[in-house]
XYZ file of C-alpha atoms in Angstrom:
349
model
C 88.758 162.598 33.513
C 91.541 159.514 33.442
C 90.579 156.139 32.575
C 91.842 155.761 36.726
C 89.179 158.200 37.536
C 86.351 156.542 35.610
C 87.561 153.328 37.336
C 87.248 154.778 40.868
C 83.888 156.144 40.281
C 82.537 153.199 38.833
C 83.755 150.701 41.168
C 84.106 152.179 44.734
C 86.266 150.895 47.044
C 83.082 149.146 49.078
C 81.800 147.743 45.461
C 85.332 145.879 44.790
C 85.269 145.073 48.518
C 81.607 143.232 48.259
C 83.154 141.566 44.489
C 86.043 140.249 46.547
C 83.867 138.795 49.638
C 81.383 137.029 46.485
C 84.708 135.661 44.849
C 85.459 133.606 48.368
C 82.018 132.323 48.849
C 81.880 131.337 44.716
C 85.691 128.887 45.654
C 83.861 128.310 49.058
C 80.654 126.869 47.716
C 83.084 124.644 45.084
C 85.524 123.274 47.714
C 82.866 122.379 49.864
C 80.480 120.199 47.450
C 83.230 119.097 45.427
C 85.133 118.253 49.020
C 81.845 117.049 51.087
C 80.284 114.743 47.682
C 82.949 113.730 45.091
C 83.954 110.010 46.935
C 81.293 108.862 48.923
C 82.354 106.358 51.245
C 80.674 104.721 54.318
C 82.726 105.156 57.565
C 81.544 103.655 61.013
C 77.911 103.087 60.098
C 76.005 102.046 63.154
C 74.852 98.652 61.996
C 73.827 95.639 64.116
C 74.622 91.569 63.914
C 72.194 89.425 64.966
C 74.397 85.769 65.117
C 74.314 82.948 66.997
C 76.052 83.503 70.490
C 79.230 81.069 69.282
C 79.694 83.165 66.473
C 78.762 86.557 67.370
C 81.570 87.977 68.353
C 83.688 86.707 65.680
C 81.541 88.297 63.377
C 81.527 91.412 64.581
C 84.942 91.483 65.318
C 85.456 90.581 61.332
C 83.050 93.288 60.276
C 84.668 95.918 62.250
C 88.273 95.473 60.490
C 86.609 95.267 56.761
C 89.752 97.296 55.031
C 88.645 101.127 55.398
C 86.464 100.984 58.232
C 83.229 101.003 56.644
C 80.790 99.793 59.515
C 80.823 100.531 62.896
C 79.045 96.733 63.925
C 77.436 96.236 67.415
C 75.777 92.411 68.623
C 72.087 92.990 68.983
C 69.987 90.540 70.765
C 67.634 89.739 67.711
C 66.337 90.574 64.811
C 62.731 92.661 66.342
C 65.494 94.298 68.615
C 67.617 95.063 65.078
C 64.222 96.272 63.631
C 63.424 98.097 66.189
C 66.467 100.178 66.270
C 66.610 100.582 62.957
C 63.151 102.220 62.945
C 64.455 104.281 66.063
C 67.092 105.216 63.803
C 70.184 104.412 66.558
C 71.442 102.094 63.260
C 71.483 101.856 59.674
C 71.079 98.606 59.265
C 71.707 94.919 60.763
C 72.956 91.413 59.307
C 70.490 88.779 60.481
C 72.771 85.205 60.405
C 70.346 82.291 59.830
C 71.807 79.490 62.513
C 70.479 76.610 60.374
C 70.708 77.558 56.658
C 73.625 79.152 54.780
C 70.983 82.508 53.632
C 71.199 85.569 55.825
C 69.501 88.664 55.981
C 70.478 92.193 55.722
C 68.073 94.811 57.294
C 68.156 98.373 55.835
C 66.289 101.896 55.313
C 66.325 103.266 52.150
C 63.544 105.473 53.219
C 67.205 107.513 55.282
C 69.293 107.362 52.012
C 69.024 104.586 49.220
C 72.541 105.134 48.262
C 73.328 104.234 52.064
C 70.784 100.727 51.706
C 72.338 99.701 48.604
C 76.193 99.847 49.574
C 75.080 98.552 53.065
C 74.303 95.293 51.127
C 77.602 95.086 49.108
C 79.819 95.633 51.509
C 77.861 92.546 53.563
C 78.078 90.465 50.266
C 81.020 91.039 49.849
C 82.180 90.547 53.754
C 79.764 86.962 53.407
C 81.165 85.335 49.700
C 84.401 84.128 51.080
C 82.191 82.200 54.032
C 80.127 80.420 51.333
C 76.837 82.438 52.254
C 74.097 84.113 50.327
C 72.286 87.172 51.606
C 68.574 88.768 50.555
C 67.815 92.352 51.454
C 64.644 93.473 53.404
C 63.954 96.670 53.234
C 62.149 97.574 56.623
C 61.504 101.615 56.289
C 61.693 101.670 52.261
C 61.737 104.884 50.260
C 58.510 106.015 48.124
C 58.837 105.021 44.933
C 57.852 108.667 44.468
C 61.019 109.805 46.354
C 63.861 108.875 43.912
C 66.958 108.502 46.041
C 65.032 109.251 48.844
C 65.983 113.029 48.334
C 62.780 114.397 48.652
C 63.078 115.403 52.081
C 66.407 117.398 51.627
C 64.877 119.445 48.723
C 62.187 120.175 50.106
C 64.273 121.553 53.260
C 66.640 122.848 50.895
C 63.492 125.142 49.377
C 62.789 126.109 52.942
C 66.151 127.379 53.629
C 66.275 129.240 50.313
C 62.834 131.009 51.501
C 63.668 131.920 54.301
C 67.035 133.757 53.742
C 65.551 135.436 50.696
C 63.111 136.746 52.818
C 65.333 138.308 55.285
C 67.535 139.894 52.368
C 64.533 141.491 50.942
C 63.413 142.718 54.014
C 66.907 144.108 54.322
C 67.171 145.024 50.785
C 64.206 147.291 50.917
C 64.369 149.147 54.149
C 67.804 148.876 55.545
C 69.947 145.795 56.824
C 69.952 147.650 60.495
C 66.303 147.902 62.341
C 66.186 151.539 63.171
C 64.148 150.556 66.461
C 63.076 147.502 68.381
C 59.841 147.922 66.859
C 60.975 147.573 63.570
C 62.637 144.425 64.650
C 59.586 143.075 66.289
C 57.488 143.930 62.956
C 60.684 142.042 60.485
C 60.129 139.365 63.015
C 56.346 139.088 63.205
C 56.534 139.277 58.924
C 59.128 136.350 59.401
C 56.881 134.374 61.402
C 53.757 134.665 58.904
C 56.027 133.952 55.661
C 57.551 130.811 57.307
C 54.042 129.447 58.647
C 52.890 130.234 54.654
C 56.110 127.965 53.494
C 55.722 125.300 55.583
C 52.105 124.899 54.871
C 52.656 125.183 51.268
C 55.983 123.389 50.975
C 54.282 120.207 52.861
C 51.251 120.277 50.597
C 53.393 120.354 47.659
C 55.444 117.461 48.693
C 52.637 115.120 49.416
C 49.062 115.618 48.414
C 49.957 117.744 45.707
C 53.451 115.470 44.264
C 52.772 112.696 46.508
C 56.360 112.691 46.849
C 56.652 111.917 50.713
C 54.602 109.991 52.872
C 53.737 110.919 56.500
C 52.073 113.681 57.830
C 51.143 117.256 56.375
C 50.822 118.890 59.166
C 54.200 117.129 60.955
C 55.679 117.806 58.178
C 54.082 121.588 58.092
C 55.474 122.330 61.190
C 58.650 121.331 60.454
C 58.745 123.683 57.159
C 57.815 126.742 59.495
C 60.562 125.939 62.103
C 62.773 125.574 59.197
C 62.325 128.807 57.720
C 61.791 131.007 60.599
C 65.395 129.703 62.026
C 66.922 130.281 58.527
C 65.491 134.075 58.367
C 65.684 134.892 61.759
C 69.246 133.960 61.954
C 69.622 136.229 58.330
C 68.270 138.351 59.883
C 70.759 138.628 62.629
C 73.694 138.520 61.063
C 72.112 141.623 58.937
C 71.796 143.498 61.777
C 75.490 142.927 62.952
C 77.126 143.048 59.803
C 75.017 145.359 57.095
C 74.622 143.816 53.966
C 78.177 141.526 54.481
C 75.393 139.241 56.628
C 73.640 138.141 53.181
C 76.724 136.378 52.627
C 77.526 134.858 55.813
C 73.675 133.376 55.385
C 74.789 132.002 52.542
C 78.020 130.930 53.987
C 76.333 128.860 56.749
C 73.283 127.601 55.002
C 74.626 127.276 51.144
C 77.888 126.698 51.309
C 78.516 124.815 55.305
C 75.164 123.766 55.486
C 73.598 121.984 52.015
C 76.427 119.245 51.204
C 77.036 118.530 54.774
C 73.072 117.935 55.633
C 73.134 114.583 54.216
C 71.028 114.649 51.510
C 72.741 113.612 48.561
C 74.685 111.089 50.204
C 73.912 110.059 54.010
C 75.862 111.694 56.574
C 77.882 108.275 57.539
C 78.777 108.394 53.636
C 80.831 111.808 54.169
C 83.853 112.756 55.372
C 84.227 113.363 59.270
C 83.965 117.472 58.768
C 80.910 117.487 56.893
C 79.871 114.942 59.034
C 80.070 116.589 61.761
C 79.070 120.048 61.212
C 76.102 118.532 59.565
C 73.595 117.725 62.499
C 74.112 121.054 64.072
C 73.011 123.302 60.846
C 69.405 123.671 60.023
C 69.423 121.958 56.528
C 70.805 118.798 57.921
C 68.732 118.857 61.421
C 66.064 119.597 59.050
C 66.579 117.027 56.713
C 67.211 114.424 59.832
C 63.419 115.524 61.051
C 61.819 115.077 57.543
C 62.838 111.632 56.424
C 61.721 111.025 60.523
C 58.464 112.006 59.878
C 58.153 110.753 56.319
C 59.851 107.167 56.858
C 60.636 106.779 60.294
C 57.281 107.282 62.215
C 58.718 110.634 63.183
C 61.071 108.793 66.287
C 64.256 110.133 66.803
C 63.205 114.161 66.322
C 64.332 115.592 69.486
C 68.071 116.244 68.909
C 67.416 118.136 65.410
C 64.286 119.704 66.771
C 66.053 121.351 69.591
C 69.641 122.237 67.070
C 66.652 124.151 65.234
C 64.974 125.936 67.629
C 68.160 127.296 68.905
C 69.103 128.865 65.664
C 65.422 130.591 65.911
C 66.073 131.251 69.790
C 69.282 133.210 68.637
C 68.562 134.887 65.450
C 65.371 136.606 67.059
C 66.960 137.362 70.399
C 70.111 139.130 68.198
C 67.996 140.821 65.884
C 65.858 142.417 68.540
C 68.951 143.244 70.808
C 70.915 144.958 68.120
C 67.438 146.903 66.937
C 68.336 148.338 70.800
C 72.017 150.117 70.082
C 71.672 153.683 69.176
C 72.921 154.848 66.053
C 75.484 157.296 65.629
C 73.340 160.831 64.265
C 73.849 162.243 61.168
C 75.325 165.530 60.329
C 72.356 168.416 61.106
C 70.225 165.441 60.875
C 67.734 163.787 64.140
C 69.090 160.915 66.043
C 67.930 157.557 64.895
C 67.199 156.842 68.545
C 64.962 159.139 68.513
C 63.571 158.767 65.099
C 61.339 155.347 65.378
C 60.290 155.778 61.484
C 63.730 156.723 60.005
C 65.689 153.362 58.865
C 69.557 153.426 58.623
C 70.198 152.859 54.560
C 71.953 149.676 53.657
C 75.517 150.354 54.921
């Protein structure tokens, strides 16, 4: 046999296929955290001014041309109506201008990004110095000093996506990336369900009575770790069904590579650039990242949107998964059909 021959046989034309396919995601995953995290900047972050009606205008007309566009300022009637927002999370902060002394105030949240709190208050010092004023920082939804960076949140969502598209590439591993029946399907699915109630329960515990990491509510936050996961494997699952094992990688595609740097985590989404930023909210590690620093720092307000982006994922992973379990598979030679055949399972293409 020719070195050519032992070449062919010991990587098949599939094999080098699959290599190629890893190769992509491996530059994917680098362009898109080095692309999504290496210059943090903050572009049009929803802040509020809180100024004296003669000079309110002015200043937010000054704010909103600061050289690279870094705040997107709005007048707000006062400071309980900045504070209130703020907690509502419809802005990131709010400069509170003192009308008789020459000290204002900057409102932020570290508890939705410390990196975000802290350059909030530079770019305001450095927007107040050449008017002669001072400014103090009041933190009014601070981070745990558990939670360093407030990241918390975003790894333990991260650990919840890693569950639960591990779990749907085991599953698929071990008895075939195609369902051979709906009831198959409907068994994957009811194992899905019980593995993501498991990590959300345990994930939550871990992160606050166990760490006391995050504040706020186990069971809130339990929830949210179930949803997490059973979107994340159910939509695994889906693409599993559609593609063979080639849907391992798109999982990874859209959760790993799209779906960690662009979730706002390390840096707050308003902090990336407009792609990330934008795919971001609609992907299940940054609508769940959004719903865990809610519930942690925000009095969980604000959880509708991301709740919904989630479900949806869910909606559509189980409702594929259990309508491709439906197509009939081709027979094999001298062999029963699979459509007839509820215990045989079609090998991992």
């Amino acid at each position: 046999m020719t070195f050519a021959d032992e070449v062919k046989n010991a990587v098949t034309t599939r094999a080098a296929l699959l290599v190629i396919g890893v190769l992509g995601l491996q530059l994917l995953f680098i362009a898109s955290y080095v692309g999504a995290l290496h210059r943090p900047d903050p572009t049009d972050v929803p802040f509020g001014v809180v100024a004296p009606q003669q000079v309110s205008g002015q200043l937010v007309t000054q704010l909103d041309g600061l050289p690279g566009g870094p705040l997107d300022p709005r007048a707000v009637s006062g400071e309980a109506e900045a504070r209130r927002q703020i907690q509502n999370r419809e802005i990131d902060g709010a400069l509170i201008v003192s009308p008789t002394g020459s000290t204002d105030t900057v409102l932020v949240a570290s508890g939705g990004g410390t990196v975000l709190a802290t350059s909030l208050t530079k770019i305001i010092e450095q927007a107040e110095g050449p008017r002669k004023r001072t400014v103090r920082t009041v933190d009014v939804a601070p981070a745990s000093p558990d939670d360093f960076d407030g990241l918390s949140s975003f790894y333990l969502v991260v650990g919840w996506c890693v569950g639960g598209y591990l779990c749907a590439s085991i599953l698929a591993i071990s008895a075939g990336t195609k369902p051979a029946n709906r009831q198959r399907a409907l068994i994957r699915t009811a194992v899905m369900a019980l593995y993501s109630i498991a990590g959300g329960i345990g994930g939550a515990v871990i992160i606050g009575p166990i760490l006391g990491a995050l504040p706020g509510s186990v069971w809130a936050l339990a929830g949210l770790g179930a949803l997490v996961v059973f979107a994340v494997g159910m939509i695994t699952l889906a693409l599993e069904a559609l593609t063979g094992i080639v849907g391992i990688g798109l999982a990874v595609l859209l959760i790993v590579i799209a779906g960690n740097p662009s979730a706002g985590g390390a840096f707050p989404l308003p902090m990336l650039p407009d792609f990330w930023r934008a795919i971001g909210p609609a992907l299940p590690p940054g609508a769940g990242t959004w719903v865990a620093r809610s519930i942690a720092y925000f009095h969980g307000n604000a959880v509708t949107g991301p709740l919904l982006v989630l479900s949806a994922w869910a909606v559509v992973g189980t409702a594929l998964t259990l309508l491709l379990s439906m197509r009939r598979r081709t027979p094999a030679a001298g062999g029963p059909s699979s459509a007839t055949g509820p215990l045989h399972e079609s090998p991992t293409p």
